[in-house]
PDB file of C-alpha atoms and ligand atoms in Angstrom:
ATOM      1  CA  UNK U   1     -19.147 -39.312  19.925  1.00 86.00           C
ATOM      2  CA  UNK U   2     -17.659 -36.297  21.533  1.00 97.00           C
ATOM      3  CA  UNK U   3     -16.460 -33.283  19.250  1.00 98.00           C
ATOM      4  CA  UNK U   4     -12.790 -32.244  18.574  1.00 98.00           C
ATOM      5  CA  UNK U   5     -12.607 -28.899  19.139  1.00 98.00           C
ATOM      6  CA  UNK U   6      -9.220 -26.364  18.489  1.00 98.00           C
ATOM      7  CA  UNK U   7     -10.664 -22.972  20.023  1.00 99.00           C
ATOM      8  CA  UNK U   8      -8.645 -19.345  20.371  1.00 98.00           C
ATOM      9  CA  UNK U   9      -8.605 -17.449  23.426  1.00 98.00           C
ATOM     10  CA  UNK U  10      -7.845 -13.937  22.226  1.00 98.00           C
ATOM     11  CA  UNK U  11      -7.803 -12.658  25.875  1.00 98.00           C
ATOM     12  CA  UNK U  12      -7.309  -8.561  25.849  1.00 98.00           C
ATOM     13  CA  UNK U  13      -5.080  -8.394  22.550  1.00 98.00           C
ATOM     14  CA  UNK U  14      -5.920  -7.536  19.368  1.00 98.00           C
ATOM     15  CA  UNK U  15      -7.746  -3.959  18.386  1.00 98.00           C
ATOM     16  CA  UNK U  16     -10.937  -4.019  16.709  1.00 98.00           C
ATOM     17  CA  UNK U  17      -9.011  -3.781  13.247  1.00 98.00           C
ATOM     18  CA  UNK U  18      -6.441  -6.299  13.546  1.00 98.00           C
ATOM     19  CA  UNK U  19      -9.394  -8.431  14.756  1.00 98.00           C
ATOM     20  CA  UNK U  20     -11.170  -8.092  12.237  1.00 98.00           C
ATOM     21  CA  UNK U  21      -7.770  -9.039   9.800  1.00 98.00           C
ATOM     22  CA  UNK U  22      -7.177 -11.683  12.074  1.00 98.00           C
ATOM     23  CA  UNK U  23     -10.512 -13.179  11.738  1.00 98.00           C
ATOM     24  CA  UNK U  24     -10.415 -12.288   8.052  1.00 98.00           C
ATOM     25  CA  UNK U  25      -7.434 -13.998   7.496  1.00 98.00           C
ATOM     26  CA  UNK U  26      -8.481 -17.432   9.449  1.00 98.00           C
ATOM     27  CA  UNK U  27     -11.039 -17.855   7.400  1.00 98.00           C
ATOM     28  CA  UNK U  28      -9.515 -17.909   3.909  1.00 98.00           C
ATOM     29  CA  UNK U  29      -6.803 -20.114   5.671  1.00 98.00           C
ATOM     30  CA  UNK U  30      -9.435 -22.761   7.717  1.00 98.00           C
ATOM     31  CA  UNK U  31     -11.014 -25.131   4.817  1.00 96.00           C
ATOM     32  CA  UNK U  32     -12.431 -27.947   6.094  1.00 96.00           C
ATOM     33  CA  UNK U  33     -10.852 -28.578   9.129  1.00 98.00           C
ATOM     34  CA  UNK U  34     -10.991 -32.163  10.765  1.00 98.00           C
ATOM     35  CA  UNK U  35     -11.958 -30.716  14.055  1.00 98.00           C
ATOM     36  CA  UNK U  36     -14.352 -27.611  15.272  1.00 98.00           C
ATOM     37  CA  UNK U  37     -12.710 -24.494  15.184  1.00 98.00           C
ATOM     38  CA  UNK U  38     -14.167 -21.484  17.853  1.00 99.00           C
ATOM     39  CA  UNK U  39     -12.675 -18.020  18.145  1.00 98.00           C
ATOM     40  CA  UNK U  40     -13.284 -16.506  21.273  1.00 99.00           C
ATOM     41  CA  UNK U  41     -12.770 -12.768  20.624  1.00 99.00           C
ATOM     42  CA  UNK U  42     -12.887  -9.743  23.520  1.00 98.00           C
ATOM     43  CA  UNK U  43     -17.517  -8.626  23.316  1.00 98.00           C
ATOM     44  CA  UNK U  44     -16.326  -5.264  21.101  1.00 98.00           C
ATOM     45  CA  UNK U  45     -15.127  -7.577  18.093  1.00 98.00           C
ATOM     46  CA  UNK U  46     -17.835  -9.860  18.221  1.00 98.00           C
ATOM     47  CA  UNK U  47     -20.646  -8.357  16.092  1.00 98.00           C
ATOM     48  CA  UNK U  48     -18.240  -7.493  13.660  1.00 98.00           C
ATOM     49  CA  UNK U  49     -16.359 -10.859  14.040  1.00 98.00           C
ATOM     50  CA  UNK U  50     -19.577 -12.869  13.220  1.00 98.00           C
ATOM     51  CA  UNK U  51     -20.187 -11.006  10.103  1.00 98.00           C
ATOM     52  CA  UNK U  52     -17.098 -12.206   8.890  1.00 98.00           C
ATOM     53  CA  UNK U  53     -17.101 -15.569   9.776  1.00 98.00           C
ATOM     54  CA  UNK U  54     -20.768 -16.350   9.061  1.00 98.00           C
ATOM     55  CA  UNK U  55     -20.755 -19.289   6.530  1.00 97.00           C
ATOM     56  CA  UNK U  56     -16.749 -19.968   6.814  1.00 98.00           C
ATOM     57  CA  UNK U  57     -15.585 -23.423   9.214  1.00 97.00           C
ATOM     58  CA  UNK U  58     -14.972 -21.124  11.936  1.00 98.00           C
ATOM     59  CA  UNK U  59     -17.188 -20.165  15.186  1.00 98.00           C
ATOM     60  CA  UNK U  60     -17.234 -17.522  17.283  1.00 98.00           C
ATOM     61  CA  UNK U  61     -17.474 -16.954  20.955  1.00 99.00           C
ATOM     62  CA  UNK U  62     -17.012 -14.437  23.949  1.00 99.00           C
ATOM     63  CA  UNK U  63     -14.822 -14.905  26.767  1.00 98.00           C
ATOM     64  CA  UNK U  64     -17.040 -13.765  29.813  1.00 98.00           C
ATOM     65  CA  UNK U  65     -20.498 -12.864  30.031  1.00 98.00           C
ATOM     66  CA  UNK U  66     -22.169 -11.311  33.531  1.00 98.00           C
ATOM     67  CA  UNK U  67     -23.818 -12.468  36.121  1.00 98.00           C
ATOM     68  CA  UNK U  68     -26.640 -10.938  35.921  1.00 98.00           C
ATOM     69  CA  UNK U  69     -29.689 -11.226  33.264  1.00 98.00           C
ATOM     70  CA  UNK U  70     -29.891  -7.654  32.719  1.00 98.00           C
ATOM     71  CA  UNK U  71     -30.351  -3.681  34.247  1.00 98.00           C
ATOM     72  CA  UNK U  72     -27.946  -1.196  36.433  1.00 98.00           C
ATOM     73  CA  UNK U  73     -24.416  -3.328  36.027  1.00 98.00           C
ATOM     74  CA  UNK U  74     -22.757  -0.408  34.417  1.00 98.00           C
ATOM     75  CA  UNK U  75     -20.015  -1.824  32.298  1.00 98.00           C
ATOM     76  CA  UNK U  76     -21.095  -5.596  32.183  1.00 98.00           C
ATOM     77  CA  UNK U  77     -22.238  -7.624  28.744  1.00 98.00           C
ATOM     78  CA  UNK U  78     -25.159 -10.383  29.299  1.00 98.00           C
ATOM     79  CA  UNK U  79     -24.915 -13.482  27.529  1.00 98.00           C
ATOM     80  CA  UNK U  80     -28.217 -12.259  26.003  1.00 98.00           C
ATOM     81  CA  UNK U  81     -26.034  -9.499  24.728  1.00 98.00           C
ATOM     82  CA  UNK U  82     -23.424 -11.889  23.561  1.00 99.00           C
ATOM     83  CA  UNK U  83     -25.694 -13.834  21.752  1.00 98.00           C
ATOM     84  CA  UNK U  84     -27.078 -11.705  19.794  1.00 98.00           C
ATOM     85  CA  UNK U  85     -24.231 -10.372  18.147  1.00 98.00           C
ATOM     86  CA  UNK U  86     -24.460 -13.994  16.662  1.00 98.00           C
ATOM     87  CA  UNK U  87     -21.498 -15.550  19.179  1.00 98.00           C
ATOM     88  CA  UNK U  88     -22.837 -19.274  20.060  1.00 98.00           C
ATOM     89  CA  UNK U  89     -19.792 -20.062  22.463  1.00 99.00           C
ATOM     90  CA  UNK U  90     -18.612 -18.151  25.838  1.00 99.00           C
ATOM     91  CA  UNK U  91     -15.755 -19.104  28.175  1.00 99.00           C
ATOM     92  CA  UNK U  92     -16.590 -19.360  31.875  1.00 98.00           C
ATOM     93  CA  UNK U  93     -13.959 -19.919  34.757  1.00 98.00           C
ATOM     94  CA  UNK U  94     -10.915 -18.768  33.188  1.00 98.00           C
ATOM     95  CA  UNK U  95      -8.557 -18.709  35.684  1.00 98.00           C
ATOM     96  CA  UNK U  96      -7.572 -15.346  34.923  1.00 98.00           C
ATOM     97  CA  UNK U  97     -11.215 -14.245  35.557  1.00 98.00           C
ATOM     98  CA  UNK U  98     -10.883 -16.090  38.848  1.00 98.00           C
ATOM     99  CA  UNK U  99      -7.779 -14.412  40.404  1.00 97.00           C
ATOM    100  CA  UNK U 100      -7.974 -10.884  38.837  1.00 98.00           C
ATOM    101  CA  UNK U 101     -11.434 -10.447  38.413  1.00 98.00           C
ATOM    102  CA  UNK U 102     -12.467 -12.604  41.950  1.00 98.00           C
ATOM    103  CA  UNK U 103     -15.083 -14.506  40.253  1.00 98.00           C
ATOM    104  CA  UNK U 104     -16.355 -17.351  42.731  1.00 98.00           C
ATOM    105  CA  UNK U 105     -17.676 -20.906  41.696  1.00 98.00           C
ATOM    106  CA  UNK U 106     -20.938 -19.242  42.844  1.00 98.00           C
ATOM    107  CA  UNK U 107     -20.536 -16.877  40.558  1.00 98.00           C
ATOM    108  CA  UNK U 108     -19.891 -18.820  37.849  1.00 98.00           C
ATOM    109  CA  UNK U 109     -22.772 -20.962  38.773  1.00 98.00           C
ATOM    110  CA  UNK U 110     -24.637 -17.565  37.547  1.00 98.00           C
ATOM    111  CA  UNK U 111     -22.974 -17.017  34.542  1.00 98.00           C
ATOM    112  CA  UNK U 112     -22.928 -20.461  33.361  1.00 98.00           C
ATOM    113  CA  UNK U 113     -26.685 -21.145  34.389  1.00 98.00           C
ATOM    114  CA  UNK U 114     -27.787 -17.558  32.387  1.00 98.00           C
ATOM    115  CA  UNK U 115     -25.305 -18.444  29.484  1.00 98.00           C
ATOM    116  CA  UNK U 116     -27.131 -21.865  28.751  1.00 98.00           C
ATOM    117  CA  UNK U 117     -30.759 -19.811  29.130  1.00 98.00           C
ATOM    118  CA  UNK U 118     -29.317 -17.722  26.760  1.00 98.00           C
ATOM    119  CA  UNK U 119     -28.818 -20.544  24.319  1.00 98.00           C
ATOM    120  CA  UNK U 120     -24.343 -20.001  24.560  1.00 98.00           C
ATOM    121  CA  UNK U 121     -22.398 -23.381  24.414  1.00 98.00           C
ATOM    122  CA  UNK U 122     -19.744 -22.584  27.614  1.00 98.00           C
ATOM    123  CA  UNK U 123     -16.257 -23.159  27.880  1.00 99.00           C
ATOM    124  CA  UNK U 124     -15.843 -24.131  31.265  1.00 99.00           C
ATOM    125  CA  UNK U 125     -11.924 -23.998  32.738  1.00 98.00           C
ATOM    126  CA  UNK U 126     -10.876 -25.736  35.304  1.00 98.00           C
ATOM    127  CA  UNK U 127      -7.277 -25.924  36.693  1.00 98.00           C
ATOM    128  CA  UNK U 128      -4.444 -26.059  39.484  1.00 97.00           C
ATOM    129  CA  UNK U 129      -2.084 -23.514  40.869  1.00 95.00           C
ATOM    130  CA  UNK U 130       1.751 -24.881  41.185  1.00 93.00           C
ATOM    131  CA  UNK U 131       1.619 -24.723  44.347  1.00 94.00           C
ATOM    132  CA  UNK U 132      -1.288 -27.315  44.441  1.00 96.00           C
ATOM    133  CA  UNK U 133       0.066 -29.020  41.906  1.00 94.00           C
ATOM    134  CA  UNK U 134       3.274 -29.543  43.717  1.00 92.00           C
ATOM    135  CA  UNK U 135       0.800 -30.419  47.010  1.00 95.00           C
ATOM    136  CA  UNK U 136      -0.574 -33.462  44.703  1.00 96.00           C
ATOM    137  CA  UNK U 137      -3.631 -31.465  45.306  1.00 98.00           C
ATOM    138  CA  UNK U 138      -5.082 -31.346  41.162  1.00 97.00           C
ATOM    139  CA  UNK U 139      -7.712 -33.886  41.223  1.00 98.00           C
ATOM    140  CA  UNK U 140      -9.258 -32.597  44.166  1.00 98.00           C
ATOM    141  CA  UNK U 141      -9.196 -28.528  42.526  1.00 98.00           C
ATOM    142  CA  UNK U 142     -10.433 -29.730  39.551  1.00 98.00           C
ATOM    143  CA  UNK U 143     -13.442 -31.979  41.213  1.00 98.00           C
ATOM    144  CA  UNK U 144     -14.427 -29.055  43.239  1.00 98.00           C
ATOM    145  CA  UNK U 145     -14.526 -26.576  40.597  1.00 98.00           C
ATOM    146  CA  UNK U 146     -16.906 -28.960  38.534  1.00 98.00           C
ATOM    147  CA  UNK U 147     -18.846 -29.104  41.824  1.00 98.00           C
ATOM    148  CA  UNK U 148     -19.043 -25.670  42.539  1.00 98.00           C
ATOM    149  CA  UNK U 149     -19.658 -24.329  39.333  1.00 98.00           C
ATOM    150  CA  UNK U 150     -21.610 -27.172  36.388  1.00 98.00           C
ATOM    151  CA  UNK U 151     -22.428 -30.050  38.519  1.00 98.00           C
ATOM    152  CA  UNK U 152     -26.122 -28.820  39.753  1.00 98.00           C
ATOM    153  CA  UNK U 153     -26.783 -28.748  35.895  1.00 98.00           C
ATOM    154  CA  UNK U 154     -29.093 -31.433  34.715  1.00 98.00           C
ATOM    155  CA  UNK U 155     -27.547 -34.019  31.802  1.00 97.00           C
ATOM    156  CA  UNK U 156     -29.110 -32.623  29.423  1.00 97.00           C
ATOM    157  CA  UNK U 157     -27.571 -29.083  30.323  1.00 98.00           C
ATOM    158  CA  UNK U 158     -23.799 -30.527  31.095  1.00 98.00           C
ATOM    159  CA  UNK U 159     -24.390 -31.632  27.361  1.00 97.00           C
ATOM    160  CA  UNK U 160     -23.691 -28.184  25.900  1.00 98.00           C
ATOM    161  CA  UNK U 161     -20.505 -27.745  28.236  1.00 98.00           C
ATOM    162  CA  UNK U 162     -17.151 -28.234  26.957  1.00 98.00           C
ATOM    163  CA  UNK U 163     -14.573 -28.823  29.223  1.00 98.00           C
ATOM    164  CA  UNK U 164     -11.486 -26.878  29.268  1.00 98.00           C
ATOM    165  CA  UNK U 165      -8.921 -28.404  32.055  1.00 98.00           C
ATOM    166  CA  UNK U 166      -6.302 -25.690  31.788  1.00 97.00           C
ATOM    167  CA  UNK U 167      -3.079 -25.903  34.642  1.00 97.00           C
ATOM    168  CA  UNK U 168      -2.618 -22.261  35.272  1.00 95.00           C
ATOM    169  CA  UNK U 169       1.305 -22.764  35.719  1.00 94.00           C
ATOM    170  CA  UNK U 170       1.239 -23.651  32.079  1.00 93.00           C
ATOM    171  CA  UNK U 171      -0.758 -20.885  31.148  1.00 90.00           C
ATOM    172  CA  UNK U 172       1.101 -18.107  29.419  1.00 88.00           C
ATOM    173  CA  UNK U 173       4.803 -19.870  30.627  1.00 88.00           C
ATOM    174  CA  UNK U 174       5.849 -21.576  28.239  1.00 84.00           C
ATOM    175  CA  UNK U 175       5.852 -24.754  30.304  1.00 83.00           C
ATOM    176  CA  UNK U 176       3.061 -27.003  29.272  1.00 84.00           C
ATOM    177  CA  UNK U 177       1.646 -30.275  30.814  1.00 87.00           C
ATOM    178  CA  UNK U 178       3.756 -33.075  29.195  1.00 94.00           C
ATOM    179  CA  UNK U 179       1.055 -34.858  27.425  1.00 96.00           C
ATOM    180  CA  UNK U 180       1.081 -37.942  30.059  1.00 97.00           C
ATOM    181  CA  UNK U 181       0.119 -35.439  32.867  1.00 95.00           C
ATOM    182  CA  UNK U 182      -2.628 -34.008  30.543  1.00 97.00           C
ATOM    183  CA  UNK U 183      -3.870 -37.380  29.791  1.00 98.00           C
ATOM    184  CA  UNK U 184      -4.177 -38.408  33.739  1.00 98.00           C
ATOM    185  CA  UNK U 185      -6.258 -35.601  34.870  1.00 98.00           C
ATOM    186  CA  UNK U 186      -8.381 -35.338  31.827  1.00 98.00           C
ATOM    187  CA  UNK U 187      -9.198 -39.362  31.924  1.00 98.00           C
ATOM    188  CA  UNK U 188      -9.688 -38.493  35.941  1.00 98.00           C
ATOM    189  CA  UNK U 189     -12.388 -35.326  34.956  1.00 98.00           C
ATOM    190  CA  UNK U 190     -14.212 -38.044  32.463  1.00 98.00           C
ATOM    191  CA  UNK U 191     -14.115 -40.258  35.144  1.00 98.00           C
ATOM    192  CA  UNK U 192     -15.893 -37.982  37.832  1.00 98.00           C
ATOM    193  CA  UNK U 193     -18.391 -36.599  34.840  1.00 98.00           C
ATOM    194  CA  UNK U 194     -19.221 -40.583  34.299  1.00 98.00           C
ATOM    195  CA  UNK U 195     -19.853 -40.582  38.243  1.00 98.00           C
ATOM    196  CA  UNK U 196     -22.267 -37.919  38.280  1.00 98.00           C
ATOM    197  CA  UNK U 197     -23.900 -38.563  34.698  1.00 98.00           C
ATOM    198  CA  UNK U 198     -22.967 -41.592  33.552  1.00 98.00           C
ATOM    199  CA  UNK U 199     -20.796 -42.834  31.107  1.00 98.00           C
ATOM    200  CA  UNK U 200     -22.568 -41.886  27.936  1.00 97.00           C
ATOM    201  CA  UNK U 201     -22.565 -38.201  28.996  1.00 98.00           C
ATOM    202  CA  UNK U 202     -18.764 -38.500  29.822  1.00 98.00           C
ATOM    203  CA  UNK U 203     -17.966 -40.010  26.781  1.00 98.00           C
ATOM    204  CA  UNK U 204     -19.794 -36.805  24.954  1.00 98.00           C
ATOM    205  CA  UNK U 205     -17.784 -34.492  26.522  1.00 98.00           C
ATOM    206  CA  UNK U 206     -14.977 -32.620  25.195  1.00 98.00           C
ATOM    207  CA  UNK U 207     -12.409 -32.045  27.104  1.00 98.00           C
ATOM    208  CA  UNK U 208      -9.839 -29.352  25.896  1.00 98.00           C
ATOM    209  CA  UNK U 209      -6.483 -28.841  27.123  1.00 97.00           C
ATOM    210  CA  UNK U 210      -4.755 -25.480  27.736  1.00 97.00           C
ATOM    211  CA  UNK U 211      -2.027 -23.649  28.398  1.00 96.00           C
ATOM    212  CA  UNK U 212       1.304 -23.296  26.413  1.00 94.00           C
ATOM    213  CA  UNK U 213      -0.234 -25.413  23.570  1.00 96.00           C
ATOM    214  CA  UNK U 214       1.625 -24.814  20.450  1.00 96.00           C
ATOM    215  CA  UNK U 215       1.565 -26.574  17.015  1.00 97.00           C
ATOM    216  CA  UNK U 216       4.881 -28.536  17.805  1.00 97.00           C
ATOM    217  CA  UNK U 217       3.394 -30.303  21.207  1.00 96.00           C
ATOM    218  CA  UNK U 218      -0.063 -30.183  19.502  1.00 98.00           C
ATOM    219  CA  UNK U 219       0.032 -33.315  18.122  1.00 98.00           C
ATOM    220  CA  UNK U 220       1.332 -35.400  20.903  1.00 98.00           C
ATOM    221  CA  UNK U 221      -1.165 -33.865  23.103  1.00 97.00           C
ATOM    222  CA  UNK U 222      -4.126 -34.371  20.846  1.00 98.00           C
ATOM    223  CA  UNK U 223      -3.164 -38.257  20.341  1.00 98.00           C
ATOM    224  CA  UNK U 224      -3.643 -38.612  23.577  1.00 98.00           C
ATOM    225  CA  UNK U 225      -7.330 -40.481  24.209  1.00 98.00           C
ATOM    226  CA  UNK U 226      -8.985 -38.209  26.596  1.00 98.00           C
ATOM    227  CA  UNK U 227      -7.615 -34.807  25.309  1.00 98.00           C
ATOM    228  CA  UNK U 228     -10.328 -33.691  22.356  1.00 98.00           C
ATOM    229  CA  UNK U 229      -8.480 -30.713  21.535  1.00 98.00           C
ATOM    230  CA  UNK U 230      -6.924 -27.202  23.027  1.00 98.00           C
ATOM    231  CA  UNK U 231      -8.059 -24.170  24.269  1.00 98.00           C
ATOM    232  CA  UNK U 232      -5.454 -21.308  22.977  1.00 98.00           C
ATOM    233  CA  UNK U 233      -3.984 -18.465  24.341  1.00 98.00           C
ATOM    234  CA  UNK U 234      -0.961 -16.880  22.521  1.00 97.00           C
ATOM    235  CA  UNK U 235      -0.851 -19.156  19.843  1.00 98.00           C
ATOM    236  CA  UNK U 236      -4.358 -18.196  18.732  1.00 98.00           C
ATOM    237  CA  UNK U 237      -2.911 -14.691  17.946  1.00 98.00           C
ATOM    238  CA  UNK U 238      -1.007 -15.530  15.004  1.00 98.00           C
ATOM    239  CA  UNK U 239      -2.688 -17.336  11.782  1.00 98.00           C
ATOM    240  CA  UNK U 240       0.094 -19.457  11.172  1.00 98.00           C
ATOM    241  CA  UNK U 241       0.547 -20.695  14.585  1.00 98.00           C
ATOM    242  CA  UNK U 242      -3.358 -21.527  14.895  1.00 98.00           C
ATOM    243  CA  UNK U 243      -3.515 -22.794  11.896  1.00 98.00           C
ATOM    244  CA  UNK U 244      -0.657 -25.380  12.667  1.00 98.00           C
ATOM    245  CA  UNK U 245      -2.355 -26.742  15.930  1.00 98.00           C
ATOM    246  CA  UNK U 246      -5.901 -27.423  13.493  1.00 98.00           C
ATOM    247  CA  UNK U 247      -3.922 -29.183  11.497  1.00 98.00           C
ATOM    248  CA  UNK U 248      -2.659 -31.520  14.271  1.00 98.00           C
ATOM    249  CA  UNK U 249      -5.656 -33.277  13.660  1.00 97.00           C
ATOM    250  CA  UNK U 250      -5.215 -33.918   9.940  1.00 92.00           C
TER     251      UNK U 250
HETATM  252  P1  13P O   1      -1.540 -19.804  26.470  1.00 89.19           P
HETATM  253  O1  13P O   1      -1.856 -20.687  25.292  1.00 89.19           O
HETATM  254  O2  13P O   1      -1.071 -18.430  26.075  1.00 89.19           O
HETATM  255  O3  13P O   1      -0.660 -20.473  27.466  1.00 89.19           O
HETATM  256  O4  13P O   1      -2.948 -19.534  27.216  1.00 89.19           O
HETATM  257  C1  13P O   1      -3.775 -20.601  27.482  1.00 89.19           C
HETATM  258  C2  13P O   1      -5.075 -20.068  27.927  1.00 89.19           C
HETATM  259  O5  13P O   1      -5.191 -19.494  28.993  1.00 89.19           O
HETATM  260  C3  13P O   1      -6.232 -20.235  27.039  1.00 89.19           C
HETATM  261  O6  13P O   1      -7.426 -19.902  27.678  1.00 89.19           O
END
């Protein structure tokens, strides 16, 4: 059966010191955790990052990698690069990476494609805008962003993509999905994986929810049967706070 998964999203905070006593500090704190816990970590922290959490409960990851394998890209990271600082997870089609940084579900179709060659597990977002939100529009953003971006992947390469449905007018607000509105549009994404690659495949899949995900709504949102965990912005930033949405699954 499909994984639980609580994974930080560390975004552009944190200097490579009080990364490195973030990190520190998780892993004294994480013991045994009832779920897997990822921390995705800006590519300067990583190498140092995995040293530290080598052997502890906790895993680490990137949050981009480039679209191209290697060569003249001055200023890009490969997911070659990415794993070998000893990362094993990137995030893909943040929506933050999508509006700022114009990256197109072709785009991410490279990434995500050279990421899995690479041997990376991906954290692949997917989410509305308010405005399409509002327009009733969700299910049909979310179906075309799986299209555009995962859905050419054979079964056995969907298997090493989580799922990260994250509504970007929750993102960073302080307004989060109510946990019913999480639960429809994650049971609709398992239902359109099942489509494409059957239900076994769907029913492997995490699906992670994001945005404004705190340890007080935590719980509520993880009881929830289609929502395997949270992807973590903010609250990934402080130990306390990160620890208190693993423990939602205790
Ligand atoms: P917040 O938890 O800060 O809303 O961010 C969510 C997010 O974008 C995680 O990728």
């Amino acid at each position: 059966m499909r994984k639980k998964i609580v994974a930080g999203n560390w975004k552009m905070n944190k200097n490579l010191q009080e990364g490195i006593a973030l990190a520190t500090e998780l892993t004294e704190v994480v013991k045994n955790p009832n779920c897997d816990v990822i921390i995705c970590t800006p590519f300067i922290h990583l190498a140092s990052v995995a040293g530290i959490v080598k052997g502890s409960a906790i895993e680490l990851g990137a949050e981009n990698c480039a679209d191209k394998a290697s060569g003249a890209y001055t200023g890009e990271v490969s997911a070659e690069m990415v794993k070998s600082t000893g990362a094993a997870y990137v995030i893909l089609g943040h929506s933050e990476r999508r509006e700022y940084y114009h990256e197109t579900p072709e785009i991410l179709k490279e990434k995500v494609q050279l990421a899995l060659a690479n041997g990376l597990k991906v954290i692949f977002c997917i989410g509305e805008s308010l405005e399409e939100r509002e327009a009733g529009k969700q299910n049909e953003v979310v179906k075309a962003e799986l299209e555009g971006s995962v859905f050419n992947l054979s079964a056995e390469d969907f298997g090493k993509i989580i799922l990260a449905y994250e509504p970007i007018w929750a993102i960073g607000t302080g307004k989060t999905a109510t946990s019913d509105q999480a639960e429809e549009i994650h049971a609709y994404i398992r239902s359109i994986v099942a489509e494409k690659y059957g239900q076994e495949v769907a029913d492997n899949t995490s699906i992670l929810y994001g945005g404004s995900c705190k340890a007080s709504n935590a719980p509520e949102l993880f009881g929830k049967p289609d929502i395997d965990g949270g992807l973590i912005g903010g609250a990934s930033l402080q130990v306390a706070d990160f620890k208190g949405i693993i423990d939602a699954w205790n």
